[in-house]
Amino acid sequence: MILTVTPNTALDITYRVRSLRPHSTHRVSEVTERPGGKGLNVARVLAALGHEVTVTGFAGGGTGRIVQERLTTTPGVVDALVPIGGATRRTIAVVDELSGDTTQLNEPGPTITPPEWSAFQEAYEGLLASASAVALCGSLPPGVPVGAYAGLIRTARAAGVPVLLDTSGEALRRGVAARPDIVKPNSDELAELTGSHEPSRAAHAARRRGAHAVVASLGAEGLLAATPEGTWRAGPPGRVHGNPTGAGDSVTAGLLAGLVEHRPWPERLVRAVALATATVRAPVAGEFDRKAYEDLLGRVAVTGEVTAA
Amino acid sequence: MILTVTPNTALDITYRVRSLRPHSTHRVSEVTERPGGKGLNVARVLAALGHEVTVTGFAGGGTGRIVQERLTTTPGVVDALVPIGGATRRTIAVVDELSGDTTQLNEPGPTITPPEWSAFQEAYEGLLASASAVALCGSLPPGVPVGAYAGLIRTARAAGVPVLLDTSGEALRRGVAARPDIVKPNSDELAELTGSHEPSRAAHAARRRGAHAVVASLGAEGLLAATPEGTWRAGPPGRVHGNPTGAGDSVTAGLLAGLVEHRPWPERLVRAVALATATVRAPVAGEFDRKAYEDLLGRVAVTGEVTAA
């Protein structure tokens, strides 16, 4: 199975209102809820692609119970979240019916205690034994040491499990130094890590810092990959309209799927761009449009060069 | 015990943000949660005054579980909420740290099925057997017939239990016709019921429609009571600054406490105004400042006349 780690899981709630006006009262016309946090989103996409996925991280409180109940009804996803005393955070997206614009309210998340963090590390090591790849996804909640991902990367490498890291800031900086197989920053995260705003230069700089491969997401321009086998760019055919929520998590899912199937890099990138584009186009945030995905697989352009052996 | 009925219970969530700006992302700095819906607020105040209270209405889903867990840790309040298949609604109050202004997002609430409504009616009849008074509080959720409160009032009267009604619109109109002991509308609700914007005239009109006593809340001006024993006005000493959330529920609690202790009307009104004023003054929305309450008991002014026997 593929293992995804989400230390800061969430219950993602979406409200539809006519138009959000500060300091007034709104009747919510529609409420939708689903398990959230990057690794849970990645897992949902991987499961939809037919992969067996196990999710771990933390869950607690009434919101954690709702997240776990929802996971039991998601085919292909196995729940291995570790219980905590605090309550899983909520995120609320308030969508204006009139404009389609979204206002986001993100709770801070519970504090993880040292015994909870130890219990998680033990569970993680056990899960690695049957994992073909692991993705470490998103921010670290309060209480988790900032070098946490670096430690989890070393554990995965010691177990011979390839590891993808998708985070930002100091957690990314320390994680990269632990030599993960793939990091997947966006252009801002990459610039913050390397000090360079030129994506190609920054991606190579990130490799020198320790990442075996760097896949930078450049928004509408697609992906830039700097790997030991070569350097490529992959982009969608034409401009894409829609909701970009979850597109980055679909990139991660595409990269992991290509990794465990031992596809060459250009094929992994095509898949990742096709999934991300099909996610932007889907009517529901974070879902992907399967027909669009299959159609896009033949239409994503990849350019690049292979490194001389 | 005193029984409060809240058909549309809620999980009331308060978020503090720096300043709410539509179409941007906000980090919530503080999250507070508590059981909500008018009857649950009334119960909390009555329990703080030393009364035994039982709450009924509906609870379901993950949010309902959180509401019920919180009730178990509220001393003096007994949970007799009836389980439903749908999920209890959330209300979210987003408070700007800079201005103190509040933006409110209210979920619609679950639909009550006919068997759930029947189960509630049966539970209600059972609870009346040991009730010294009952308060019917707030809006009716989808699925509950608009004449519901009228039926519940008749059941209470048949059981010899005095009944207070605090609702609005058609549910109030039909409820008044069933001859409740007390109705507690605000001036808008009273005007909608009677067609008169003059509170004293409107209160007497509401009595002619069936209510034994009418206590109208006139905001900062206090209360106007039209009862079989006489007509009174009671108001706070001077202008009150603070958060009016929950002040109406504190009025209900004060009236119920005075009712079960068989206090004369002027005393009930003093207590209700003192509680409401101490609620507006409290730093936490919906709580009351006990010291302010005790101090105000001696300072609320009542004027009026007793009906000739």
XYZ file of C-alpha atoms in Angstrom:
618
model
C 0.000 0.000 0.000
C 0.880 3.682 -0.256
C 1.095 5.474 3.093
C 0.179 9.152 3.493
C 0.994 11.065 6.673
C -1.079 14.099 7.683
C -0.027 15.426 11.104
C -2.545 18.289 10.893
C -5.707 16.537 9.656
C -8.881 18.591 9.391
C -12.607 18.421 8.984
C -13.100 20.534 5.833
C -16.497 22.238 5.881
C -17.902 24.196 2.928
C -20.753 26.679 3.385
C -22.705 28.270 0.542
C -24.111 31.721 1.338
C -25.646 34.312 -0.961
C -22.871 36.821 -0.357
C -20.622 37.154 2.701
C -21.012 40.562 4.338
C -18.906 41.224 7.454
C -20.844 42.049 10.656
C -24.154 40.651 9.454
C -26.025 37.352 9.899
C -26.053 34.711 7.150
C -28.276 31.718 6.596
C -26.107 28.930 5.158
C -27.994 27.351 2.237
C -25.788 24.274 1.840
C -23.273 22.487 4.088
C -20.749 19.901 2.886
C -18.154 18.161 5.059
C -15.215 15.888 4.308
C -11.972 14.660 5.828
C -9.217 17.149 4.998
C -5.545 17.864 5.292
C -3.206 17.292 2.356
C -2.439 13.614 2.968
C -6.130 12.716 3.238
C -6.811 14.492 -0.054
C -3.902 12.663 -1.688
C -5.257 9.355 -0.378
C -8.710 9.990 -1.816
C -7.244 10.629 -5.295
C -4.952 7.577 -5.099
C -7.868 5.383 -4.014
C -9.954 6.688 -6.922
C -7.069 5.638 -9.213
C -7.297 2.088 -7.812
C -4.403 2.170 -5.318
C -4.581 0.819 -1.778
C -3.824 3.666 0.598
C -3.390 3.896 4.350
C -3.650 7.272 6.064
C -1.985 8.158 9.320
C -1.524 11.294 11.396
C -3.679 12.383 14.311
C -7.401 12.477 15.065
C -9.211 13.536 18.219
C -12.360 15.027 19.691
C -15.791 15.176 18.099
C -14.361 16.522 14.836
C -11.805 13.685 14.713
C -14.619 11.162 15.111
C -16.486 12.704 12.172
C -13.279 12.532 10.071
C -12.771 8.868 10.961
C -16.415 7.960 10.308
C -16.159 9.528 6.867
C -12.934 7.635 6.129
C -14.645 4.307 6.813
C -17.009 5.052 3.922
C -14.186 5.979 1.500
C -13.445 2.827 -0.537
C -9.754 1.934 -0.816
C -8.631 4.115 2.114
C -7.573 2.471 5.407
C -7.706 4.646 8.530
C -4.605 4.386 10.737
C -4.918 7.797 12.414
C -3.487 7.909 15.929
C -5.867 9.084 18.695
C -5.079 12.304 20.574
C -6.643 14.155 23.491
C -7.138 17.403 21.562
C -9.791 17.955 18.883
C -9.034 17.783 15.151
C -9.244 21.265 13.650
C -11.976 22.475 11.286
C -11.464 24.551 8.168
C -14.440 26.495 6.852
C -14.702 27.645 3.239
C -17.528 30.147 2.776
C -18.483 30.248 -0.906
C -20.467 33.216 -2.218
C -23.268 32.022 -4.475
C -23.228 35.296 -6.389
C -19.512 35.614 -7.200
C -18.202 32.086 -6.551
C -15.464 33.649 -4.378
C -14.325 31.828 -1.256
C -13.524 33.116 2.246
C -11.442 30.702 4.287
C -11.401 30.299 8.108
C -8.766 27.863 9.414
C -8.686 26.674 13.019
C -5.181 26.358 14.496
C -5.329 22.629 15.307
C -4.744 20.772 18.582
C -1.444 20.603 20.429
C 0.209 17.181 20.181
C 1.726 15.976 23.474
C 5.125 14.212 23.599
C 3.521 10.784 24.388
C 1.156 11.242 21.418
C 4.076 12.074 19.148
C 5.926 8.958 20.382
C 2.845 6.790 19.789
C 2.623 8.178 16.267
C 6.286 7.433 15.510
C 5.807 3.845 16.646
C 2.674 3.442 14.506
C 4.489 5.008 11.538
C 7.391 2.567 11.778
C 4.956 -0.356 11.883
C 3.057 0.929 8.832
C 6.255 1.405 6.810
C 6.797 -2.374 6.872
C 4.025 -2.840 4.300
C 4.345 0.493 2.432
C 5.572 0.781 -1.159
C 5.930 4.581 -0.775
C 5.152 7.241 1.814
C 4.089 10.876 1.450
C 4.595 13.371 4.315
C 2.017 16.061 3.817
C 1.251 19.522 5.077
C 1.953 21.630 8.122
C 2.998 20.393 11.565
C 0.522 20.998 14.400
C 1.626 22.697 17.639
C 3.699 20.385 19.827
C 5.317 18.449 16.979
C 9.037 19.314 16.723
C 9.954 21.300 13.598
C 12.484 18.609 12.641
C 9.747 15.951 12.695
C 9.651 15.360 8.941
C 13.444 15.015 8.824
C 13.177 12.200 11.386
C 10.308 10.507 9.519
C 12.311 10.686 6.265
C 15.311 9.012 7.898
C 13.057 6.255 9.288
C 11.529 5.656 5.827
C 14.928 5.582 4.165
C 16.208 3.121 6.770
C 13.189 0.924 5.966
C 13.900 1.207 2.217
C 10.598 3.009 1.507
C 10.738 5.908 -0.997
C 9.457 9.135 0.552
C 7.823 12.267 -0.877
C 7.732 15.483 1.187
C 5.129 18.220 0.655
C 5.461 20.949 3.253
C 6.840 24.465 3.623
C 9.060 26.750 5.704
C 11.432 25.373 8.307
C 9.843 21.886 8.192
C 10.693 21.747 4.465
C 14.208 23.110 5.005
C 15.016 20.479 7.636
C 13.219 17.757 5.697
C 15.230 18.392 2.524
C 18.463 17.982 4.477
C 17.311 14.445 5.423
C 17.462 13.507 1.697
C 13.877 12.642 0.694
C 13.315 10.999 -2.699
C 10.966 13.744 -3.926
C 9.991 17.185 -2.640
C 7.020 18.968 -4.207
C 7.155 22.682 -3.340
C 5.238 25.422 -5.123
C 7.256 28.336 -6.500
C 6.902 30.436 -3.315
C 7.975 27.548 -1.060
C 10.892 26.798 -3.372
C 12.010 30.443 -3.401
C 11.776 30.583 0.405
C 13.898 27.418 0.660
C 16.620 28.401 -1.810
C 16.500 32.197 -1.996
C 16.117 32.015 -5.791
C 12.948 33.111 -7.613
C 14.080 31.457 -10.879
C 12.347 28.034 -10.683
C 14.917 26.018 -12.631
C 17.862 27.427 -10.702
C 15.935 27.020 -7.408
C 15.010 23.389 -8.167
C 18.639 22.495 -8.771
C 19.639 24.334 -5.605
C 17.075 22.278 -3.655
C 18.618 19.097 -5.062
C 22.032 20.221 -3.864
C 20.526 20.711 -0.396
C 19.590 17.035 -0.287
C 16.408 16.261 -2.270
C 16.940 13.495 -4.843
C 14.222 14.931 -7.089
C 12.410 18.250 -6.960
C 9.008 18.715 -8.596
C 8.019 22.372 -8.427
C 4.403 23.294 -9.160
C 4.281 26.519 -11.146
C 0.512 27.042 -10.994
C -1.116 27.369 -14.426
C 2.251 26.718 -16.096
C 2.386 23.163 -14.820
C 5.362 21.355 -13.282
C 9.125 21.639 -13.377
C 11.072 18.499 -12.387
C 14.765 18.328 -11.576
C 15.732 14.677 -11.053
C 18.827 12.468 -11.197
C 17.588 11.182 -14.604
C 16.984 14.569 -16.183
C 15.100 17.846 -16.120
C 11.590 18.298 -17.530
C 8.707 20.721 -17.759
C 5.138 19.504 -18.185
C 2.115 21.726 -18.723
C -1.610 21.471 -19.468
C -2.890 22.093 -23.003
C -4.204 25.668 -22.895
C -5.568 27.740 -20.067
C -7.523 25.937 -17.320
C -10.562 27.454 -15.651
C -11.999 26.248 -12.373
C -11.245 25.809 -8.680
C -7.541 25.151 -7.914
C -8.326 23.703 -4.440
C -6.695 20.274 -4.203
C -4.725 20.552 -7.451
C -1.415 20.335 -5.540
C -2.610 17.194 -3.726
C -3.536 15.650 -7.089
C 0.029 16.345 -8.269
C 1.337 14.450 -5.232
C -1.061 11.572 -5.931
C 0.059 11.407 -9.580
C 3.729 11.398 -8.596
C 3.223 8.640 -6.012
C 1.199 6.497 -8.426
C 3.957 6.843 -11.057
C 6.612 6.094 -8.438
C 5.106 2.835 -7.163
C 4.424 1.713 -10.752
C 8.088 2.461 -11.646
C 7.144 4.770 -14.531
C 9.802 6.957 -16.117
C 9.762 10.608 -14.986
C 8.076 12.122 -18.081
C 5.150 9.704 -17.640
C 4.859 10.575 -13.934
C 4.722 14.257 -14.807
C 2.069 13.755 -17.490
C -0.062 11.909 -15.001
C 0.429 14.532 -12.303
C -0.434 17.435 -14.624
C -3.455 15.591 -16.053
C -4.770 14.850 -12.538
C -4.196 18.410 -11.339
C -5.912 19.875 -14.407
C -8.839 17.463 -14.048
C -9.101 18.563 -10.393
C -9.260 22.261 -11.295
C -11.986 21.454 -13.829
C -14.145 19.310 -11.505
C -17.324 20.940 -10.169
C -16.612 19.830 -6.563
C -13.446 21.268 -4.937
C -10.733 18.618 -4.509
C -12.410 15.955 -6.666
C -11.124 15.178 -10.140
C -13.088 14.779 -13.362
C -12.170 11.255 -14.501
C -13.200 11.783 -18.119
C -11.131 14.977 -18.309
C -8.200 13.131 -16.675
C -8.227 10.309 -19.222
C -8.575 12.764 -22.081
C -5.724 14.954 -20.742
C -3.298 12.015 -20.397
C -2.767 12.185 -24.167
C -2.583 15.967 -24.333
C -0.106 17.078 -21.626
C 3.108 18.369 -23.222
C 6.484 17.385 -21.680
C 9.781 18.966 -22.733
C 13.198 18.368 -21.207
C 16.473 16.636 -21.367
C 17.832 13.384 -20.027
C 20.980 13.525 -17.908
C 23.943 11.782 -19.565
C 24.739 8.583 -17.728
C -37.326 20.397 37.790
C -37.767 23.032 35.116
C -37.999 21.640 31.570
C -36.720 23.566 28.556
C -37.518 22.451 25.007
C -35.175 23.353 22.120
C -36.284 21.698 18.872
C -33.450 23.369 16.913
C -30.430 22.823 19.198
C -27.041 23.928 17.921
C -23.341 23.680 18.502
C -22.418 27.362 18.923
C -18.852 28.006 17.756
C -17.062 31.334 18.228
C -13.973 32.209 16.185
C -11.683 35.147 16.887
C -9.924 36.538 13.812
C -7.971 39.754 13.381
C -10.434 41.216 10.914
C -12.809 39.357 8.581
C -12.109 40.195 4.950
C -14.297 38.479 2.330
C -12.466 36.300 -0.232
C -9.264 35.933 1.785
C -7.840 33.283 4.132
C -7.972 33.732 7.930
C -6.096 32.016 10.707
C -8.504 31.620 13.634
C -6.649 32.633 16.812
C -9.187 31.248 19.295
C -12.013 28.721 19.085
C -14.739 28.303 21.695
C -17.636 25.849 21.501
C -20.743 25.342 23.546
C -24.198 23.794 23.366
C -26.581 26.335 21.857
C -30.171 27.014 20.964
C -32.362 29.188 23.187
C -33.593 26.473 25.572
C -30.045 25.256 26.264
C -28.955 28.819 27.055
C -31.954 29.252 29.374
C -31.061 25.983 31.119
C -27.468 27.074 31.716
C -28.637 30.295 33.391
C -31.265 28.496 35.499
C -28.675 25.926 36.622
C -26.277 28.732 37.577
C -29.114 30.155 39.728
C -29.365 26.794 41.518
C -32.381 25.305 39.744
C -32.597 21.727 38.516
C -33.182 21.798 34.784
C -33.814 19.130 32.171
C -33.280 19.939 28.499
C -35.065 18.212 25.648
C -35.298 18.678 21.903
C -33.197 16.872 19.287
C -29.537 15.919 18.894
C -27.830 13.931 16.148
C -24.633 13.353 14.211
C -21.123 14.250 15.285
C -22.181 17.775 16.280
C -25.023 16.395 18.408
C -22.551 14.158 20.218
C -20.351 17.155 21.010
C -23.423 19.042 22.334
C -24.393 16.100 24.556
C -20.854 15.588 25.847
C -20.709 19.252 26.836
C -24.077 18.999 28.598
C -22.789 16.156 30.795
C -20.178 18.547 32.176
C -22.721 21.324 32.877
C -23.656 20.978 36.584
C -27.402 21.062 37.274
C -28.459 20.334 33.677
C -29.901 16.916 32.766
C -29.722 15.895 29.100
C -32.983 14.429 27.749
C -32.383 15.277 24.076
C -34.020 12.835 21.668
C -31.696 11.175 19.102
C -32.227 11.880 15.387
C -30.650 10.633 12.163
C -29.642 14.092 10.950
C -26.799 16.158 12.374
C -27.345 18.997 14.859
C -26.612 22.327 13.170
C -23.619 24.546 13.880
C -23.714 28.314 14.252
C -20.452 30.189 13.767
C -19.851 33.651 15.211
C -16.720 35.242 13.736
C -15.553 38.025 16.069
C -13.140 40.652 14.725
C -10.394 41.306 17.266
C -9.943 44.832 15.983
C -13.530 46.104 16.023
C -15.291 43.536 18.228
C -17.933 43.192 15.503
C -19.469 39.782 14.844
C -20.313 38.009 11.585
C -22.783 35.169 12.004
C -23.084 31.993 9.869
C -26.056 29.770 10.754
C -26.482 26.262 9.353
C -30.083 25.362 8.452
C -30.415 22.377 10.815
C -31.453 18.783 10.149
C -34.869 17.678 8.952
C -36.893 15.920 11.669
C -38.743 12.826 10.418
C -42.326 12.024 11.524
C -41.172 9.053 13.718
C -38.581 11.327 15.385
C -41.251 13.937 16.061
C -43.517 11.240 17.573
C -40.653 9.946 19.743
C -40.064 13.482 20.979
C -43.736 14.032 21.848
C -43.742 10.839 23.884
C -40.538 11.814 25.721
C -41.972 15.308 26.350
C -45.141 13.920 27.931
C -43.043 11.703 30.189
C -40.834 14.597 31.280
C -43.826 16.847 32.075
C -44.776 14.458 34.892
C -41.911 15.797 37.035
C -41.751 19.371 35.667
C -42.699 22.451 37.701
C -42.644 24.601 34.524
C -41.756 24.214 30.869
C -40.256 26.683 28.357
C -40.674 26.144 24.591
C -37.775 27.929 22.957
C -36.694 29.041 19.524
C -37.346 28.146 15.928
C -38.756 24.878 14.623
C -36.403 22.797 12.447
C -37.507 21.537 9.013
C -39.966 18.641 9.286
C -41.602 19.792 12.521
C -45.185 20.978 11.888
C -45.684 24.740 12.318
C -48.418 24.063 14.876
C -46.006 22.007 16.998
C -45.744 24.476 19.878
C -49.532 24.812 20.048
C -49.753 21.033 20.569
C -46.986 21.042 23.184
C -48.730 23.886 25.053
C -52.004 21.922 25.156
C -50.172 18.849 26.472
C -48.500 20.923 29.215
C -51.793 22.561 30.199
C -53.512 19.156 30.332
C -50.688 18.014 32.666
C -51.119 21.149 34.840
C -47.604 22.437 34.063
C -47.257 26.206 33.454
C -45.735 26.913 30.041
C -43.673 29.796 28.641
C -43.349 30.248 24.860
C -40.434 32.085 23.222
C -40.610 31.867 19.445
C -41.611 33.984 16.445
C -43.694 34.118 13.290
C -46.369 31.546 12.558
C -45.157 29.218 15.358
C -45.785 32.081 17.834
C -49.160 32.953 16.279
C -50.411 29.370 16.569
C -48.809 28.901 19.975
C -50.547 31.983 21.448
C -53.917 30.604 20.365
C -53.236 27.497 22.512
C -53.250 29.760 25.632
C -49.726 29.566 27.075
C -49.131 31.041 30.549
C -46.421 33.429 29.343
C -45.169 34.536 25.924
C -41.909 36.491 25.689
C -41.692 38.218 22.298
C -39.368 41.086 21.430
C -40.954 44.216 20.007
C -40.584 43.071 16.367
C -42.115 39.661 17.082
C -44.933 41.297 19.029
C -45.619 43.762 16.194
C -45.647 40.929 13.657
C -48.097 38.987 15.827
C -50.525 41.808 16.555
C -49.993 44.363 13.780
C -49.375 47.086 16.384
C -46.003 48.806 16.842
C -47.098 50.351 20.143
C -45.782 47.824 22.723
C -48.430 48.351 25.413
C -51.316 48.128 22.967
C -49.657 45.137 21.240
C -49.081 43.300 24.534
C -52.739 43.607 25.452
C -53.721 42.497 21.961
C -51.532 39.386 22.379
C -53.329 38.632 25.643
C -56.677 38.854 23.869
C -55.341 36.319 21.329
C -54.828 33.780 24.101
C -51.637 34.428 26.115
C -52.308 34.702 29.865
C -49.311 36.994 30.325
C -47.154 38.806 27.785
C -43.628 39.936 28.635
C -42.247 41.995 25.776
C -38.525 42.709 25.689
C -37.913 46.261 24.517
C -34.130 46.036 24.190
C -32.277 48.660 26.207
C -35.578 49.938 27.637
C -36.175 46.691 29.537
C -39.413 44.750 29.794
C -43.117 45.443 29.464
C -45.441 42.924 31.124
C -49.183 42.650 30.583
C -50.580 40.049 33.015
C -53.907 39.142 34.659
C -52.579 40.764 37.865
C -51.499 44.034 36.341
C -49.301 45.860 33.874
C -45.645 46.795 34.571
C -42.530 48.174 33.006
C -39.081 47.284 34.361
C -35.799 48.735 33.151
C -32.101 48.717 33.991
C -30.547 51.675 35.866
C -28.868 53.683 33.101
C -27.457 52.686 29.761
C -25.897 49.192 29.465
C -22.809 48.516 27.373
C -21.714 45.062 26.220
C -22.751 42.069 24.134
C -26.540 41.501 24.009
C -26.150 37.834 22.909
C -28.168 35.672 25.285
C -29.881 38.563 27.077
C -33.301 37.352 25.873
C -32.596 33.845 27.173
C -31.628 35.320 30.541
C -35.019 37.087 30.632
C -36.712 33.719 30.056
C -34.602 32.137 32.817
C -35.507 34.960 35.238
C -39.214 34.654 34.461
C -39.175 30.862 34.927
C -37.252 31.097 38.207
C -39.797 33.657 39.516
C -42.677 31.506 38.284
C -41.630 28.281 40.036
C -40.839 30.244 43.224
C -44.337 31.821 43.052
C -42.948 35.391 43.201
C -45.246 38.316 42.432
C -44.879 39.747 38.916
C -42.848 42.864 39.824
C -40.233 40.656 41.500
C -40.079 38.320 38.490
C -39.489 41.305 36.229
C -36.736 42.734 38.448
C -34.978 39.404 38.377
C -35.365 39.060 34.593
C -34.028 42.581 33.904
C -31.140 42.142 36.354
C -30.153 38.830 34.736
C -30.403 40.239 31.200
C -28.344 43.303 32.148
C -25.725 41.149 33.886
C -25.582 39.022 30.701
C -24.957 42.038 28.459
C -22.178 43.123 30.820
C -20.426 39.731 31.065
C -17.182 39.388 29.090
C -18.225 35.995 27.580
C -21.312 36.061 25.312
C -24.322 34.377 26.930
C -22.830 34.131 30.426
C -23.967 36.452 33.217
C -21.882 38.395 35.673
C -23.090 37.159 39.059
C -21.788 40.111 41.020
C -23.460 42.554 38.612
C -26.676 40.484 38.866
C -26.794 40.630 42.657
C -26.008 44.312 42.618
C -28.671 45.039 39.983
C -31.433 43.208 41.902
C -31.693 46.256 44.152
C -31.443 48.809 41.359
C -33.954 47.738 38.674
C -36.900 50.155 38.575
C -40.447 48.782 38.199
C -43.469 50.968 37.503
C -47.016 49.835 36.837
C -50.435 49.246 38.133
C -52.240 46.332 39.686
C -55.479 45.221 38.070
C -58.505 45.785 40.312
C -59.783 42.475 41.600
